[in-house]
Protein backbone atom coordinates (compact mmCIF):
# COMPACT_ATOMS: atom_id res chain seq x y z
CA UNK A 1 0.00 0.00 0.00
CA UNK A 2 1.18 3.57 -0.52
CA UNK A 3 1.34 4.19 3.21
CA UNK A 4 3.52 1.13 3.85
CA UNK A 5 5.92 2.07 1.06
CA UNK A 6 6.23 5.48 2.72
CA UNK A 7 7.13 3.84 6.04
CA UNK A 8 3.84 4.38 7.86
CA UNK A 9 2.21 1.78 10.08
CA UNK A 10 0.60 -1.36 8.73
CA UNK A 11 -3.16 -1.32 9.41
CA UNK A 12 -6.26 -3.17 8.30
CA UNK A 13 -6.54 -0.52 5.58
CA UNK A 14 -3.33 -1.96 4.16
CA UNK A 15 -5.07 -5.34 3.90
CA UNK A 16 -7.91 -3.72 1.94
CA UNK A 17 -5.35 -2.30 -0.51
CA UNK A 18 -3.86 -5.80 -0.85
CA UNK A 19 -7.31 -7.23 -1.54
CA UNK A 20 -7.71 -4.82 -4.46
CA UNK A 21 -4.28 -5.70 -5.84
CA UNK A 22 -5.07 -9.44 -5.53
CA UNK A 23 -8.35 -8.91 -7.39
CA UNK A 24 -6.52 -7.18 -10.25
CA UNK A 25 -4.06 -10.07 -10.37
CA UNK A 26 -6.87 -12.65 -10.42
CA UNK A 27 -8.76 -10.85 -13.19
CA UNK A 28 -5.78 -9.96 -15.38
CA UNK A 29 -3.26 -12.67 -14.57
CA UNK A 30 -0.60 -10.22 -13.38
CA UNK A 31 -0.36 -7.63 -10.62
CA UNK A 32 -0.01 -3.95 -11.44
CA UNK A 33 3.54 -2.97 -12.44
CA UNK A 34 4.38 -6.61 -13.26
CA UNK A 35 6.52 -5.35 -16.15
CA UNK A 36 8.88 -3.53 -13.72
CA UNK A 37 11.44 -4.93 -11.34
CA UNK A 38 10.19 -5.09 -7.75
CA UNK A 39 12.22 -2.17 -6.40
CA UNK A 40 11.06 0.18 -9.15
CA UNK A 41 7.46 -0.97 -8.79
CA UNK A 42 7.54 -0.27 -5.05
CA UNK A 43 8.73 3.28 -5.70
CA UNK A 44 5.90 3.85 -8.19
CA UNK A 45 3.09 2.93 -5.79
CA UNK A 46 3.00 6.21 -3.82
CA UNK A 47 3.58 8.51 -6.81
CA UNK A 48 1.40 7.03 -9.54
CA UNK A 49 -2.37 7.01 -9.53
CA UNK A 50 -4.05 3.98 -8.01
CA UNK A 51 -3.92 0.85 -10.19
CA UNK A 52 -6.89 0.13 -12.43
CA UNK A 53 -7.91 -2.71 -14.70
CA UNK A 54 -6.35 -2.63 -18.16
CA UNK A 55 -9.68 -3.34 -19.85
CA UNK A 56 -12.42 -2.08 -17.53
CA UNK A 57 -15.05 -2.59 -20.23
CA UNK A 58 -14.76 -6.36 -19.63
CA UNK A 59 -15.99 -6.06 -16.04
CA UNK A 60 -19.17 -4.96 -14.31
CA UNK A 61 -19.50 -1.55 -12.72
CA UNK A 62 -19.63 -3.31 -9.34
CA UNK A 63 -16.14 -4.75 -9.90
CA UNK A 64 -14.82 -1.34 -10.97
CA UNK A 65 -16.37 0.38 -7.96
CA UNK A 66 -15.17 -2.34 -5.58
CA UNK A 67 -11.61 -1.88 -6.83
CA UNK A 68 -11.83 1.90 -6.50
CA UNK A 69 -13.04 1.44 -2.92
CA UNK A 70 -10.11 -0.86 -2.13
CA UNK A 71 -7.46 1.11 -3.96
CA UNK A 72 -8.07 4.60 -2.64
CA UNK A 73 -4.59 6.08 -2.20
CA UNK A 74 -5.67 7.66 1.08
CA UNK A 75 -5.72 4.98 3.79
CA UNK A 76 -8.15 7.10 5.82
CA UNK A 77 -10.63 7.25 2.92
CA UNK A 78 -10.26 3.59 1.92
CA UNK A 79 -13.31 1.44 2.70
CA UNK A 80 -13.21 -0.93 5.64
CA UNK A 81 -14.00 -4.63 5.27
CA UNK A 82 -17.39 -4.04 6.91
CA UNK A 83 -18.21 -1.26 4.47
CA UNK A 84 -17.22 -3.42 1.50
CA UNK A 85 -19.44 -6.25 2.75
CA UNK A 86 -22.39 -3.91 3.19
CA UNK A 87 -22.07 -2.23 -0.19
CA UNK A 88 -21.02 -5.15 -2.38
XYZ file of N, CA and C in Angstrom:
264
model
N 0.842 -1.184 0.000
C 0.000 0.000 0.000
C 0.885 1.244 0.000
N 0.360 2.352 -0.481
C 1.179 3.569 -0.522
C 1.723 3.944 0.855
N 0.897 3.798 1.880
C 1.340 4.192 3.215
C 2.471 3.305 3.740
N 2.437 2.034 3.417
C 3.518 1.135 3.854
C 4.818 1.431 3.116
N 4.720 1.717 1.834
C 5.917 2.068 1.062
C 6.558 3.330 1.631
N 5.724 4.233 2.142
C 6.228 5.483 2.716
C 6.665 5.332 4.172
N 6.627 4.095 4.692
C 7.127 3.839 6.038
C 6.128 4.058 7.154
N 4.856 4.205 6.823
C 3.837 4.378 7.859
C 3.417 3.013 8.393
N 2.633 3.023 9.436
C 2.212 1.779 10.084
C 1.313 0.930 9.195
N 1.455 -0.373 9.384
C 0.595 -1.359 8.727
C -0.716 -1.404 9.490
N -1.838 -1.270 8.781
C -3.163 -1.316 9.407
C -4.075 -2.228 8.600
N -5.286 -2.369 9.062
C -6.261 -3.169 8.303
C -6.550 -2.516 6.950
N -6.371 -1.217 6.854
C -6.544 -0.524 5.579
C -5.520 -1.012 4.551
N -4.353 -1.388 5.027
C -3.330 -1.964 4.157
C -3.819 -3.283 3.569
N -4.516 -4.076 4.385
C -5.067 -5.338 3.896
C -6.125 -5.112 2.820
N -6.897 -4.046 2.951
C -7.909 -3.724 1.940
C -7.217 -3.364 0.623
N -6.131 -2.612 0.694
C -5.347 -2.303 -0.514
C -4.886 -3.610 -1.157
N -4.354 -4.509 -0.344
C -3.859 -5.796 -0.854
C -4.970 -6.604 -1.510
N -6.166 -6.544 -0.943
C -7.313 -7.227 -1.540
C -7.561 -6.712 -2.955
N -7.521 -5.402 -3.123
C -7.711 -4.816 -4.456
C -6.631 -5.246 -5.429
N -5.392 -5.278 -4.971
C -4.284 -5.700 -5.835
C -4.447 -7.174 -6.210
N -4.841 -8.004 -5.246
C -5.068 -9.437 -5.532
C -6.193 -9.619 -6.543
N -7.240 -8.810 -6.432
C -8.350 -8.908 -7.387
C -7.872 -8.563 -8.798
N -7.078 -7.518 -8.931
C -6.523 -7.185 -10.254
C -5.717 -8.362 -10.782
N -4.886 -8.950 -9.928
C -4.063 -10.074 -10.374
C -4.919 -11.271 -10.787
N -5.998 -11.535 -10.052
C -6.873 -12.654 -10.422
C -7.586 -12.397 -11.744
N -8.012 -11.172 -11.971
C -8.756 -10.847 -13.189
C -7.867 -10.729 -14.420
N -6.644 -10.233 -14.230
C -5.776 -9.965 -15.380
C -4.614 -10.939 -15.530
N -4.352 -11.710 -14.495
C -3.255 -12.674 -14.569
C -1.922 -12.142 -14.087
N -1.833 -10.847 -13.871
C -0.604 -10.216 -13.379
C -0.970 -9.072 -12.451
N -0.118 -8.793 -11.470
C -0.362 -7.634 -10.616
C 0.004 -6.347 -11.356
N -0.441 -5.211 -10.851
C -0.010 -3.950 -11.443
C 1.517 -3.845 -11.394
N 2.095 -3.187 -12.348
C 3.538 -2.967 -12.445
C 4.324 -4.264 -12.602
N 3.697 -5.318 -13.087
C 4.383 -6.606 -13.262
C 5.538 -6.499 -14.250
N 5.489 -5.524 -15.132
C 6.525 -5.350 -16.149
C 7.781 -4.680 -15.588
N 7.728 -4.204 -14.343
C 8.875 -3.535 -13.718
C 9.558 -4.467 -12.729
N 10.819 -4.177 -12.417
C 11.443 -4.934 -11.337
C 10.805 -4.491 -10.011
N 10.909 -5.319 -9.009
C 10.192 -5.093 -7.746
C 10.541 -3.771 -7.073
N 11.806 -3.413 -7.057
C 12.222 -2.168 -6.398
C 11.611 -0.944 -7.089
N 11.638 -0.952 -8.405
C 11.064 0.177 -9.147
C 9.550 0.229 -8.944
N 8.908 -0.920 -8.985
C 7.456 -0.966 -8.787
C 7.077 -0.409 -7.421
N 7.826 -0.770 -6.399
C 7.540 -0.268 -5.049
C 7.609 1.261 -5.007
N 8.585 1.827 -5.689
C 8.734 3.283 -5.698
C 7.599 3.976 -6.450
N 6.969 3.263 -7.381
C 5.900 3.850 -8.187
C 4.566 3.913 -7.426
N 4.381 3.027 -6.476
C 3.087 2.934 -5.787
C 2.645 4.264 -5.175
N 3.486 4.958 -4.418
C 3.004 6.208 -3.824
C 2.888 7.381 -4.795
N 3.580 7.338 -5.921
C 3.581 8.508 -6.807
C 2.623 8.395 -7.999
N 2.345 7.209 -8.432
C 1.398 7.030 -9.544
C -0.029 6.971 -9.025
N -0.969 7.158 -9.942
C -2.369 7.012 -9.529
C -2.632 5.558 -9.167
N -3.707 5.332 -8.456
C -4.049 3.980 -8.012
C -4.210 3.058 -9.219
N -3.786 1.805 -9.081
C -3.922 0.848 -10.187
C -5.384 0.657 -10.593
N -5.556 0.401 -11.873
C -6.888 0.130 -12.434
C -6.771 -1.055 -13.372
N -7.894 -1.607 -13.734
C -7.914 -2.709 -14.695
C -7.523 -2.199 -16.083
N -6.785 -3.007 -16.808
C -6.347 -2.627 -18.157
C -7.518 -2.484 -19.124
N -8.514 -3.347 -18.976
C -9.684 -3.337 -19.855
C -10.951 -3.313 -19.002
N -11.275 -2.151 -18.431
C -12.424 -2.077 -17.531
C -13.753 -2.419 -18.203
N -13.805 -2.291 -19.516
C -15.051 -2.592 -20.227
C -15.428 -4.069 -20.134
N -14.486 -4.925 -19.770
C -14.759 -6.361 -19.626
C -15.501 -6.694 -18.332
N -15.517 -5.752 -17.394
C -15.992 -6.057 -16.045
C -17.199 -5.199 -15.689
N -17.965 -5.681 -14.736
C -19.166 -4.964 -14.307
C -18.785 -3.690 -13.552
N -19.740 -2.785 -13.474
C -19.503 -1.550 -12.722
C -19.272 -1.855 -11.249
N -19.868 -2.930 -10.731
C -19.630 -3.305 -9.336
C -18.168 -3.668 -9.100
N -17.561 -4.388 -10.028
C -16.143 -4.749 -9.899
C -15.288 -3.491 -9.933
N -15.581 -2.587 -10.845
C -14.816 -1.345 -10.972
C -14.946 -0.514 -9.694
N -16.146 -0.394 -9.180
C -16.370 0.382 -7.963
C -15.731 -0.284 -6.742
N -15.801 -1.601 -6.674
C -15.171 -2.338 -5.581
C -13.664 -2.060 -5.569
N -13.049 -2.156 -6.740
C -11.613 -1.878 -6.834
C -11.290 -0.452 -6.411
N -12.074 0.496 -6.871
C -11.832 1.897 -6.500
C -11.952 2.082 -4.993
N -12.873 1.355 -4.366
C -13.038 1.435 -2.917
C -11.844 0.842 -2.182
N -11.278 -0.214 -2.735
C -10.111 -0.863 -2.127
C -8.824 -0.097 -2.379
N -8.727 0.527 -3.533
C -7.464 1.113 -3.961
C -7.445 2.635 -3.868
N -8.166 3.165 -2.912
C -8.073 4.598 -2.644
C -6.683 4.867 -2.083
N -5.966 5.813 -2.635
C -4.590 6.080 -2.201
C -4.533 6.586 -0.759
N -5.609 7.188 -0.298
C -5.667 7.663 1.084
C -6.170 6.540 1.983
N -5.329 6.077 2.892
C -5.718 4.982 3.792
C -6.930 5.374 4.633
N -7.031 6.640 4.996
C -8.145 7.101 5.819
C -9.471 7.075 5.054
N -9.412 7.223 3.741
C -10.625 7.246 2.922
C -10.959 5.881 2.325
N -10.052 4.930 2.450
C -10.265 3.591 1.919
C -11.375 2.908 2.708
N -12.226 2.155 2.036
C -13.311 1.439 2.703
C -12.758 0.406 3.681
N -13.535 0.148 4.712
C -13.207 -0.931 5.640
C -13.809 -2.224 5.099
N -13.427 -3.348 5.682
C -14.001 -4.631 5.273
C -15.508 -4.637 5.510
N -15.948 -4.098 6.620
C -17.390 -4.042 6.911
C -18.132 -3.225 5.872
N -17.563 -2.095 5.490
C -18.210 -1.261 4.471
C -18.278 -1.991 3.135
N -17.212 -2.671 2.762
C -17.216 -3.421 1.503
C -18.288 -4.507 1.522
N -18.428 -5.205 2.641
C -19.437 -6.252 2.751
C -20.856 -5.694 2.677
N -21.067 -4.510 3.225
C -22.392 -3.906 3.195
C -22.766 -3.409 1.804
N -21.799 -2.839 1.104
C -22.075 -2.228 -0.194
C -22.086 -3.259 -1.318
N -21.163 -4.225 -1.262
C -21.020 -5.147 -2.379
C -21.433 -6.534 -1.976
